[in-house]
CSV table of C-alpha atoms in Angstrom, one decimal:
chain,number,residue,atom,x,y,z
L,112,MET,CA,30.2,2.8,10.3
L,113,ILE,CA,29.7,3.4,6.4
L,114,ASP,CA,32.7,2.2,4.2
L,115,TRP,CA,33.0,5.0,1.9
L,116,GLY,CA,35.7,3.2,0.0
L,117,TRP,CA,33.1,0.7,-1.0
L,118,ILE,CA,30.8,3.1,-2.2
L,119,GLN,CA,33.5,4.6,-4.2
L,120,ARG,CA,34.5,1.5,-5.9
L,121,ASN,CA,31.0,0.5,-6.7
L,122,LEU,CA,29.7,3.8,-7.9
L,123,ALA,CA,29.2,2.7,-11.5
L,124,MET,CA,27.1,-0.6,-10.0
L,125,ILE,CA,25.0,1.8,-7.7
L,126,GLY,CA,24.4,4.3,-10.5
L,127,SER,CA,23.0,1.5,-13.0
L,128,LEU,CA,20.5,0.1,-9.9
L,129,LEU,CA,19.5,3.3,-9.4
L,130,ALA,CA,18.6,4.2,-13.2
L,131,GLU,CA,16.8,0.7,-13.1
L,132,HIS,CA,15.2,1.5,-10.2
L,133,VAL,CA,13.8,5.2,-11.7
L,134,VAL,CA,12.7,3.0,-14.6
L,135,LEU,CA,10.6,0.1,-12.9
L,136,SER,CA,9.1,2.5,-10.7
L,137,ILE,CA,8.1,5.6,-13.1
L,138,VAL,CA,7.3,3.8,-16.2
L,139,PRO,CA,4.4,2.0,-14.3
L,140,VAL,CA,3.2,5.4,-13.0
L,141,LEU,CA,3.2,7.1,-16.6
L,142,ALA,CA,1.5,4.1,-18.0
L,143,ALA,CA,-1.0,3.9,-15.5
L,144,PHE,CA,-1.8,7.7,-15.7
L,145,VAL,CA,-2.7,7.2,-19.2
L,146,VAL,CA,-4.7,4.2,-18.9
L,147,SER,CA,-6.6,5.6,-15.8
L,148,ILE,CA,-7.9,8.8,-16.9
L,149,PRO,CA,-10.3,7.3,-19.6
L,150,LEU,CA,-10.7,4.1,-17.7
L,151,GLY,CA,-11.6,6.2,-14.6
L,152,TYR,CA,-14.1,8.2,-16.6
L,153,LEU,CA,-15.7,5.0,-18.0
L,154,VAL,CA,-16.0,3.7,-14.7
L,155,PHE,CA,-17.3,7.0,-13.2
L,156,ARG,CA,-20.0,7.0,-15.9
L,157,THR,CA,-21.3,3.8,-14.9
L,158,GLY,CA,-23.1,5.3,-11.8
L,159,ARG,CA,-23.7,3.2,-9.0
L,160,PHE,CA,-21.9,0.1,-10.9
L,161,ALA,CA,-18.6,2.2,-10.1
L,162,ASN,CA,-18.5,1.1,-6.6
L,163,VAL,CA,-18.5,-2.4,-7.4
L,164,VAL,CA,-15.4,-1.9,-9.9
L,165,LEU,CA,-13.5,0.2,-7.3
L,166,ALA,CA,-14.0,-2.6,-4.9
L,167,VAL,CA,-12.8,-5.0,-7.3
L,168,PHE,CA,-9.7,-2.9,-7.9
L,169,GLY,CA,-9.4,-2.6,-4.0
L,170,VAL,CA,-9.2,-6.4,-3.8
L,171,ILE,CA,-6.4,-6.2,-6.4
L,172,TYR,CA,-4.6,-3.8,-4.6
L,173,SER,CA,-4.7,-5.9,-1.5
L,174,ILE,CA,-2.5,-8.5,-3.0
L,175,PRO,CA,0.8,-8.5,-1.8
L,176,SER,CA,3.6,-7.3,-4.6
L,177,LEU,CA,5.7,-10.4,-4.1
L,178,ALA,CA,2.8,-12.6,-4.9
L,179,LEU,CA,2.0,-10.4,-8.0
L,180,PHE,CA,5.6,-10.6,-9.1
L,181,VAL,CA,5.6,-14.5,-9.2
L,182,VAL,CA,2.2,-14.8,-10.9
L,183,MET,CA,2.9,-12.5,-13.6
L,184,PRO,CA,5.1,-15.1,-15.8
L,185,VAL,CA,1.7,-17.0,-16.0
L,186,ILE,CA,-0.3,-14.0,-17.3
L,187,LEU,CA,2.5,-12.7,-19.5
L,188,ASN,CA,4.0,-15.8,-20.5
L,189,SER,CA,7.3,-14.1,-19.5
L,190,LYS,CA,10.5,-15.5,-18.2
L,191,ILE,CA,10.5,-15.2,-14.1
L,192,LEU,CA,13.6,-13.3,-14.2
L,193,ASP,CA,12.3,-10.7,-16.8
L,194,PRO,CA,12.2,-7.1,-15.1
L,195,ILE,CA,8.7,-6.9,-17.3
L,196,ASN,CA,6.9,-8.9,-14.3
L,197,VAL,CA,7.9,-6.1,-11.7
L,198,ALA,CA,7.0,-3.3,-14.3
L,199,ALA,CA,3.6,-4.9,-15.0
L,200,ALA,CA,2.7,-5.6,-11.5
L,201,LEU,CA,3.2,-2.3,-10.2
L,202,THR,CA,1.4,-1.0,-13.3
L,203,ILE,CA,-1.7,-3.1,-12.3
L,204,TYR,CA,-1.4,-1.7,-8.7
L,205,SER,CA,-0.8,1.8,-10.1
L,206,ILE,CA,-4.1,1.5,-12.2
L,207,ALA,CA,-6.1,0.0,-9.2
L,208,LEU,CA,-5.3,3.0,-7.2
L,209,LEU,CA,-5.3,5.9,-9.7
L,210,VAL,CA,-8.7,4.9,-11.4
L,211,ARG,CA,-10.2,5.3,-7.6
L,212,SER,CA,-8.6,8.8,-7.6
L,213,VAL,CA,-10.0,9.6,-11.1
L,214,VAL,CA,-13.5,8.6,-9.7
L,215,ASP,CA,-13.0,10.3,-6.5
L,216,GLY,CA,-12.0,13.7,-8.3
L,217,LEU,CA,-14.9,13.5,-10.9
L,218,ARG,CA,-17.3,12.8,-8.1
L,219,SER,CA,-15.9,15.9,-6.1
L,220,VAL,CA,-16.9,18.3,-9.1
L,221,PRO,CA,-20.1,20.1,-7.7
L,222,SER,CA,-23.2,19.4,-10.0
L,223,ALA,CA,-24.2,23.0,-10.0
L,224,VAL,CA,-20.5,23.6,-12.0
L,225,ASN,CA,-21.6,20.8,-14.6
L,226,SER,CA,-25.0,22.4,-15.0
L,227,SER,CA,-23.7,25.9,-15.4
L,228,ALA,CA,-21.4,24.7,-18.1
L,229,ALA,CA,-24.4,22.7,-20.0
L,230,ALA,CA,-26.5,26.1,-19.5
L,231,VAL,CA,-23.8,28.0,-21.5
L,232,GLY,CA,-23.7,25.5,-24.2
L,233,PHE,CA,-21.0,23.1,-23.3
L,234,GLY,CA,-21.1,19.8,-25.1
L,235,ARG,CA,-20.4,16.6,-23.5
L,236,THR,CA,-16.9,16.5,-24.5
L,237,ARG,CA,-16.0,19.9,-24.0
L,238,GLN,CA,-17.3,19.8,-20.5
L,239,LEU,CA,-15.2,16.7,-19.9
L,240,PHE,CA,-12.1,18.5,-20.9
L,241,ARG,CA,-12.9,22.1,-20.0
L,242,VAL,CA,-14.6,21.6,-16.4
L,243,GLU,CA,-14.7,18.2,-15.0
L,244,LEU,CA,-11.0,17.0,-15.5
L,245,PRO,CA,-9.4,20.1,-14.8
L,246,LEU,CA,-11.6,20.4,-11.3
L,247,ALA,CA,-10.5,16.6,-10.7
L,248,MET,CA,-7.0,17.0,-11.2
L,249,PRO,CA,-6.1,18.0,-7.7
L,250,VAL,CA,-7.3,15.0,-6.4
L,251,ILE,CA,-5.6,12.9,-9.2
L,252,PHE,CA,-2.6,14.3,-8.6
L,253,ALA,CA,-2.7,13.4,-5.0
L,254,GLY,CA,-3.3,9.8,-5.9
L,255,LEU,CA,-0.4,10.1,-8.6
L,256,ARG,CA,1.8,10.9,-5.6
L,257,VAL,CA,0.8,8.1,-3.5
L,258,VAL,CA,1.4,5.7,-6.4
L,259,THR,CA,4.8,7.1,-7.2
L,260,VAL,CA,6.1,7.0,-3.7
L,261,SER,CA,4.7,3.5,-3.0
L,262,ASN,CA,6.1,2.3,-6.3
L,263,ILE,CA,9.5,3.4,-5.6
L,264,ALA,CA,9.4,1.6,-2.2
L,265,LEU,CA,8.0,-1.5,-3.7
L,266,VAL,CA,10.5,-2.0,-6.4
L,267,SER,CA,13.2,-3.2,-4.3
L,268,VAL,CA,10.8,-6.1,-3.1
L,269,GLY,CA,11.7,-7.9,-6.5
L,270,ALA,CA,15.0,-8.2,-5.0
L,271,VAL,CA,13.7,-11.5,-3.5
L,272,ILE,CA,13.1,-12.7,-7.1
L,273,GLY,CA,16.1,-11.5,-8.2
L,274,ILE,CA,15.1,-8.3,-10.0
L,275,GLY,CA,15.2,-5.2,-7.4
L,276,ALA,CA,17.3,-2.5,-8.9
L,277,LEU,CA,18.3,-0.8,-5.6
L,278,GLY,CA,16.9,-3.8,-3.6
L,279,GLU,CA,19.9,-5.8,-5.0
L,280,LEU,CA,22.1,-3.8,-2.6
L,281,PHE,CA,20.0,-5.3,0.3
L,282,THR,CA,20.7,-8.7,-1.1
L,283,ILE,CA,24.4,-8.0,-1.2
L,284,GLY,CA,24.2,-6.5,2.4
L,285,LEU,CA,22.5,-9.5,3.6
L,286,ASN,CA,24.6,-12.3,2.0
L,287,SER,CA,27.9,-10.5,3.3
L,288,GLY,CA,26.7,-9.2,6.7
L,289,PHE,CA,27.9,-5.9,5.3
L,290,LEU,CA,25.9,-2.7,6.3
L,291,THR,CA,27.3,-0.2,3.7
L,292,PRO,CA,25.1,-1.5,0.6
L,293,ILE,CA,22.0,-1.8,2.8
L,294,TYR,CA,22.3,1.9,4.1
L,295,VAL,CA,22.9,3.1,0.5
L,296,GLY,CA,20.1,1.3,-0.7
L,297,LEU,CA,17.8,2.7,1.9
L,298,VAL,CA,19.1,6.3,1.7
L,299,LEU,CA,18.9,6.1,-2.2
L,300,SER,CA,15.3,4.6,-2.1
L,301,LEU,CA,14.0,7.3,0.3
L,302,LEU,CA,15.8,10.2,-1.5
L,303,LEU,CA,14.3,9.1,-4.9
L,304,ALA,CA,10.9,8.9,-3.3
L,305,LEU,CA,11.4,12.5,-1.8
L,306,ILE,CA,12.5,13.9,-5.0
L,307,ALA,CA,9.9,12.3,-6.9
L,308,ASP,CA,6.9,13.4,-4.7
L,309,ALA,CA,8.6,17.1,-4.9
L,310,ILE,CA,8.5,17.0,-8.5
L,311,ILE,CA,5.0,16.0,-8.9
L,312,LEU,CA,4.1,18.6,-6.6
L,313,LEU,CA,6.0,21.3,-8.6
L,314,ILE,CA,4.3,19.9,-11.8
L,315,GLN,CA,0.8,20.2,-10.0
L,316,ARG,CA,1.5,23.9,-8.5
L,317,GLY,CA,2.6,24.8,-12.0
L,318,SER,CA,0.0,23.1,-14.2
L,319,LEU,CA,-3.1,23.7,-11.9
L,320,PRO,CA,-3.0,27.1,-10.9
L,321,TRP,CA,-6.5,27.1,-10.0
L,322,ALA,CA,-6.0,24.6,-7.3
L,323,ARG,CA,-3.4,26.6,-5.6
L,324,GLY,CA,-5.5,27.5,-2.8
L,325,ARG,CA,-7.3,24.5,-2.2
L,326,ARG,CA,-5.9,22.0,0.3
L,327,THR,CA,-6.2,18.4,-1.2
L,328,ALA,CA,-3.4,16.4,-0.2
P,168,MET,CA,14.3,-20.6,-16.2
P,169,GLY,CA,10.9,-21.4,-17.9
P,170,THR,CA,7.5,-20.8,-16.1
P,171,GLY,CA,6.3,-24.3,-16.3
P,172,THR,CA,3.2,-22.8,-17.9
P,173,GLU,CA,3.6,-24.6,-21.0
P,174,ASP,CA,2.6,-28.3,-19.4
P,175,GLY,CA,-0.3,-27.0,-17.1
P,176,MET,CA,1.7,-28.2,-14.1
P,177,ILE,CA,1.7,-24.8,-12.2
P,178,TRP,CA,-1.1,-26.2,-9.9
P,179,SER,CA,0.7,-29.5,-9.0
P,180,TYR,CA,2.6,-28.4,-5.8
P,181,LEU,CA,-0.7,-26.7,-4.3
P,182,LEU,CA,-2.7,-29.8,-5.1
P,183,ASP,CA,-0.6,-32.4,-3.6
P,184,PRO,CA,-1.8,-33.0,-0.2
P,185,ALA,CA,1.8,-34.3,1.0
P,186,ASN,CA,3.2,-30.7,0.7
P,187,TRP,CA,0.6,-29.6,2.9
P,188,THR,CA,1.0,-31.7,5.9
P,189,ASN,CA,5.0,-32.3,5.4
P,190,PRO,CA,6.1,-31.9,9.1
P,191,ASP,CA,9.0,-30.0,7.8
P,192,GLY,CA,7.8,-26.7,6.2
P,193,GLY,CA,4.7,-28.0,4.9
P,194,ILE,CA,2.0,-25.5,3.8
P,195,LEU,CA,0.0,-25.6,6.9
P,196,ILE,CA,3.0,-24.9,9.1
P,197,LEU,CA,4.1,-22.2,6.9
P,198,LEU,CA,0.6,-20.7,7.2
P,199,ALA,CA,0.4,-21.0,10.8
P,200,GLN,CA,3.8,-19.0,11.0
P,201,HIS,CA,2.5,-16.3,8.8
P,202,ILE,CA,-0.8,-15.9,10.7
P,203,ALA,CA,1.2,-15.7,13.9
P,204,TYR,CA,3.3,-13.1,12.5
P,205,THR,CA,0.7,-11.0,11.2
P,206,VAL,CA,-1.6,-11.4,14.5
P,207,LEU,CA,1.3,-10.8,16.9
P,208,SER,CA,2.8,-7.6,15.0
P,209,VAL,CA,-0.8,-5.9,14.2
P,210,LEU,CA,-1.3,-6.6,18.2
P,211,VAL,CA,1.8,-5.0,19.5
P,212,ALA,CA,1.3,-2.0,17.1
P,213,ALA,CA,-2.3,-1.7,18.2
P,214,VAL,CA,-1.3,-1.4,21.8
P,215,ILE,CA,0.9,1.4,21.0
P,216,GLY,CA,-0.9,3.0,18.0
P,217,ILE,CA,-4.5,3.2,19.4
P,218,PRO,CA,-3.9,4.9,22.7
P,219,ALA,CA,-1.4,7.2,20.9
P,220,GLY,CA,-3.9,8.0,18.3
P,221,ILE,CA,-6.6,8.7,20.7
P,222,LEU,CA,-4.4,11.0,22.5
P,223,ILE,CA,-3.4,12.8,19.3
P,224,GLY,CA,-7.2,12.9,17.9
P,225,HIS,CA,-8.5,14.0,21.3
P,226,THR,CA,-6.1,17.0,22.0
P,227,GLY,CA,-5.6,17.9,18.5
P,228,ARG,CA,-1.8,18.0,19.3
P,229,GLY,CA,0.6,16.3,17.1
P,230,ARG,CA,-1.6,15.8,14.4
P,231,PHE,CA,1.0,16.9,11.8
P,232,VAL,CA,3.6,14.6,13.2
P,233,GLY,CA,0.9,11.6,12.6
P,234,ILE,CA,0.1,12.6,9.2
P,235,GLY,CA,3.8,13.2,8.1
P,236,LEU,CA,4.6,9.7,9.7
P,237,SER,CA,2.1,7.9,7.7
P,238,ASN,CA,3.1,9.6,4.5
P,239,ALA,CA,6.8,9.0,5.1
P,240,ALA,CA,6.0,5.4,6.1
P,241,ARG,CA,4.8,4.8,2.6
P,242,ALA,CA,8.3,5.6,0.9
P,243,ILE,CA,10.1,3.0,3.5
P,244,PRO,CA,11.4,0.1,1.4
P,245,SER,CA,10.4,-2.8,3.7
P,246,LEU,CA,12.7,-5.4,2.5
P,247,GLY,CA,15.6,-2.8,3.1
P,248,LEU,CA,14.2,-2.1,6.8
P,249,LEU,CA,14.1,-6.0,7.3
P,250,VAL,CA,17.4,-6.8,5.9
P,251,LEU,CA,19.1,-3.8,7.9
P,252,VAL,CA,17.5,-5.0,11.2
P,253,VAL,CA,18.1,-8.7,10.7
P,254,THR,CA,21.7,-7.8,10.0
P,255,LEU,CA,22.1,-5.5,13.1
P,256,LEU,CA,20.3,-7.9,15.4
P,257,SER,CA,19.3,-11.4,14.2
P,258,ASN,CA,16.5,-13.2,12.5
P,259,ASN,CA,14.7,-14.3,15.8
P,260,ILE,CA,11.2,-13.4,15.9
P,261,GLY,CA,11.6,-10.6,18.3
P,262,PRO,CA,13.4,-8.3,15.6
P,263,ILE,CA,11.1,-9.5,12.8
P,264,ILE,CA,8.0,-8.9,14.9
P,265,GLY,CA,9.4,-5.5,15.7
P,266,VAL,CA,9.9,-4.7,12.0
P,267,LEU,CA,6.7,-5.5,11.0
P,268,ALA,CA,4.8,-3.7,14.0
P,269,ILE,CA,6.6,-0.8,12.8
P,270,LEU,CA,5.2,-0.8,9.4
P,271,ALA,CA,2.0,-1.7,10.8
P,272,LEU,CA,2.0,1.3,13.4
P,273,PRO,CA,1.5,4.3,11.1
P,274,PRO,CA,-1.8,3.2,9.5
P,275,ILE,CA,-3.5,2.3,13.0
P,276,LEU,CA,-2.1,5.4,14.5
P,277,THR,CA,-3.5,8.0,11.7
P,278,ALA,CA,-6.6,6.3,11.5
P,279,THR,CA,-7.3,6.2,15.2
P,280,ALA,CA,-6.4,10.0,15.2
P,281,ALA,CA,-8.7,10.8,12.3
P,282,GLY,CA,-11.4,9.0,13.9
P,283,VAL,CA,-11.3,10.7,17.1
P,284,SER,CA,-10.4,14.1,15.9
P,285,GLY,CA,-13.2,13.6,13.3
P,286,ALA,CA,-16.0,12.7,15.9
P,287,ASP,CA,-19.2,14.7,15.3
P,288,PRO,CA,-18.3,17.9,17.1
P,289,GLU,CA,-22.0,18.2,18.1
P,290,ALA,CA,-22.0,15.1,19.8
P,291,VAL,CA,-18.8,16.2,21.7
P,292,HIS,CA,-20.1,19.5,22.6
P,293,ALA,CA,-23.4,17.7,23.9
P,294,ALA,CA,-21.4,15.6,26.0
P,295,ARG,CA,-19.4,18.2,27.4
P,296,ALA,CA,-22.6,20.2,28.3
P,297,LEU,CA,-23.9,17.0,29.9
P,298,GLY,CA,-20.9,17.5,32.4
P,299,MET,CA,-18.8,14.5,31.0
P,300,THR,CA,-15.2,14.5,32.0
P,301,GLY,CA,-12.6,14.3,29.1
P,302,ARG,CA,-12.1,10.5,29.9
P,303,GLN,CA,-16.0,9.8,29.6
P,304,ILE,CA,-15.7,11.7,26.4
P,305,ILE,CA,-13.5,9.5,24.7
P,306,GLY,CA,-14.8,6.5,26.2
P,307,LYS,CA,-18.4,7.2,25.5
P,308,VAL,CA,-18.5,9.4,22.6
P,309,GLU,CA,-15.4,9.7,20.6
P,310,TRP,CA,-14.1,6.2,20.6
P,311,PRO,CA,-17.3,4.5,19.6
P,312,LEU,CA,-17.7,7.1,16.6
P,313,ALA,CA,-14.0,6.3,15.7
P,314,LEU,CA,-14.3,2.5,15.9
P,315,PRO,CA,-15.2,2.2,12.1
P,316,LEU,CA,-12.1,4.1,11.1
P,317,VAL,CA,-9.8,2.3,13.8
P,318,ILE,CA,-11.0,-1.0,12.3
P,319,SER,CA,-10.0,0.4,8.8
P,320,GLY,CA,-6.6,1.3,10.1
P,321,LEU,CA,-6.1,-2.1,11.4
P,322,ARG,CA,-7.2,-3.6,8.0
P,323,SER,CA,-4.5,-1.5,6.1
P,324,ALA,CA,-2.0,-2.7,8.8
P,325,THR,CA,-2.8,-6.2,8.5
P,326,LEU,CA,-2.6,-6.2,4.7
P,327,GLN,CA,0.9,-4.4,5.1
P,328,VAL,CA,2.0,-7.0,7.6
P,329,VAL,CA,0.8,-10.1,5.5
P,330,ALA,CA,2.6,-8.5,2.6
P,331,THR,CA,5.8,-7.8,4.6
P,332,ALA,CA,5.8,-11.3,6.4
P,333,THR,CA,6.1,-12.9,3.1
P,334,ILE,CA,9.5,-11.1,2.6
P,335,ALA,CA,10.3,-12.6,6.1
P,336,ALA,CA,11.5,-15.7,4.5
P,337,TYR,CA,14.2,-13.9,2.5
P,338,VAL,CA,16.0,-13.4,5.7
P,339,SER,CA,15.1,-17.0,6.9
P,340,ALA,CA,12.2,-16.4,9.1
P,341,GLY,CA,9.8,-18.8,7.6
P,342,GLY,CA,6.2,-18.0,6.6
P,343,LEU,CA,4.6,-18.5,3.3
P,344,GLY,CA,7.2,-16.7,1.5
P,345,ARG,CA,9.5,-19.7,2.1
P,346,LEU,CA,7.6,-21.2,-0.8
P,347,LEU,CA,8.6,-18.5,-3.2
P,348,ILE,CA,12.3,-18.7,-2.0
P,349,SER,CA,13.0,-22.7,-1.8
P,350,GLY,CA,10.8,-22.8,-5.2
P,351,GLN,CA,13.2,-20.2,-6.9
P,352,ALA,CA,16.2,-22.1,-5.3
P,353,THR,CA,15.3,-25.4,-6.9
P,354,ALA,CA,13.7,-23.8,-10.2
P,355,ASN,CA,10.3,-25.2,-9.0
P,356,TYR,CA,8.0,-22.8,-10.3
P,357,PRO,CA,4.6,-24.8,-9.1
P,358,GLU,CA,6.1,-24.0,-5.6
P,359,MET,CA,6.5,-20.6,-6.1
P,360,PHE,CA,3.2,-20.1,-7.8
P,361,ALA,CA,1.6,-22.1,-4.7
P,362,GLY,CA,3.1,-19.5,-2.2
P,363,ALA,CA,1.9,-16.5,-4.5
P,364,VAL,CA,-1.5,-17.9,-4.5
P,365,LEU,CA,-1.7,-18.9,-0.9
P,366,VAL,CA,-0.2,-15.2,0.1
P,367,ALA,CA,-2.7,-13.5,-2.2
P,368,ALA,CA,-5.6,-15.6,-0.9
P,369,LEU,CA,-4.7,-14.9,2.8
P,370,ALA,CA,-4.5,-11.3,2.3
P,371,ILE,CA,-7.8,-11.1,0.5
P,372,VAL,CA,-9.6,-13.4,3.0
P,373,LEU,CA,-8.3,-11.2,5.8
P,374,ASP,CA,-9.1,-7.6,3.7
P,375,LEU,CA,-12.9,-8.8,3.1
P,376,VAL,CA,-13.2,-10.2,6.8
P,377,LEU,CA,-11.9,-6.9,8.6
P,378,GLY,CA,-14.0,-4.9,5.8
P,379,LEU,CA,-17.1,-6.8,6.6
P,380,ILE,CA,-16.2,-6.0,10.3
P,381,GLY,CA,-15.7,-2.5,9.8
P,382,TRP,CA,-18.9,-2.3,7.7
P,383,LEU,CA,-21.0,-3.8,10.6
P,384,ALA,CA,-19.1,-1.5,13.1
P,385,ALA,CA,-20.1,1.3,11.3
P,386,ARG,CA,-23.9,0.4,11.1
P,387,ARG,CA,-23.9,-0.4,14.8
P,388,SER,CA,-21.9,2.8,16.0
P,389,SER,CA,-24.2,5.1,14.0
P,390,PRO,CA,-26.2,4.0,11.0
P,391,GLY,CA,-26.1,7.2,9.3
P,392,ARG,CA,-22.8,9.4,9.4
P,393,ALA,CA,-20.6,6.6,10.8
P,394,ALA,CA,-21.5,4.3,7.9
P,395,GLU,CA,-20.8,7.5,5.3
P,396,MET,CA,-17.3,7.9,7.3
P,397,ALA,CA,-16.4,4.4,6.8
P,398,PHE,CA,-17.1,4.4,3.4
P,399,ALA,CA,-15.1,7.6,2.6
P,400,ALA,CA,-12.4,5.8,4.6
P,401,GLY,CA,-12.4,3.2,2.0
P,402,ALA,CA,-12.6,6.0,-0.6
P,403,ASP,CA,-10.1,8.4,0.2
P,404,ALA,CA,-7.0,6.1,-0.8
P,405,GLY,CA,-6.1,8.7,-3.2
P,406,GLN,CA,-6.0,11.5,-0.5
P,407,GLY,CA,-3.0,10.5,1.4
P,408,ASP,CA,-4.1,12.9,4.1
P,409,VAL,CA,-6.3,10.9,6.6
P,410,GLY,CA,-4.5,7.6,5.5
P,411,ALA,CA,-7.3,5.8,6.6
P,412,ARG,CA,-7.3,3.2,4.0
P,413,PRO,CA,-3.7,3.7,2.6
P,414,VAL,CA,-1.7,2.5,0.2
P,415,SER,CA,1.0,0.7,1.6
P,416,ALA,CA,-1.1,-2.3,1.7
P,417,SER,CA,1.1,-4.3,-0.7
P,418,THR,CA,4.7,-4.5,-0.1
């Protein structure tokens, strides 16, 4: 059923597709994480207006990824076959989702906690970094896990327009009616998602000891 | 390959009426195919997912299976699943609808289960105290209270299917994705751009329409609490737990 010989002969190719897959899915998560925390905080601070912004992000999130991949060259003035299109589109999705998590996380901080911090003399900045963000982190991490896992699944869609990382194994299999590359692509993509999810969970456990007992995701 | 943005021609394919009415793969035909794929597969998924979700939500059994399912579903590369099924079976409508329905099932199932199990316990206890049978409790109490969440599950499923149906063109199954594929094959960026714009517009319109229906259902079923629930359903994208407004929307 699985042609192990084919896998052995193509190990180098599979390895480089896997590496490309990791880069195209994880770099957008990191970029989005860096952007979403300040952006999410700004959106949160707008109060009622925040829901409008989140609704707009929701609409962006509903655009199918293939459509976004194809439109990116117009926005970025890039070539159609440039992998930056896939990375940029996934960054947009990741931001659209993570900003929502940041806002939800900040909203979940009880107002009594904030008042107490203010009462003991915390300034606005110290309150944000020492109280609000740490308490919001479990929700943000939950969003991070969702974004990472779905990015890893989405990268292979790029194969339709010629930039698919592991998705290119699906193209090879489809064009030759040969199942082995398809299985390899599916298994590696699922494994990668599983491992990335586990790593984020470990980072969360290690860096947010105060959230260990709380069930967030 | 240039993008064709320089000469401002990217809208040319979309704005040419002949491309809409062409009887061989015109936009109207592809749009109809795309909508047919979407409606059929969401229907199939709903027929299976709603009763199963009610059962899980009402009995409280198998809840972890449901949640695990929706989290795992997010990791499935839809293109890979599609290519696998098409290579194993065929690219006839049956296997394609099957794959789309499989991807649509988890959001419907988990949202239904979450809605039914999340029905106000006081209302459920009151119904039991009035002597309602299990079946009556489901039909008259839990289901109406769950309806807004069920609709939000259908909404996520629809988005997932619209996105994946776009990829169906890659296995020569038609739909709006065909414009992307044939545009790329002939280095016709305006055609690809037309496909992308149409797919995005279809997804956004369906999302807004189903969002509106969900909002109306929430107001009708119980103005206070249910509306709050529907709002929370929209807001819990990051939680990955209930999965009512999930994240697999784009594919």
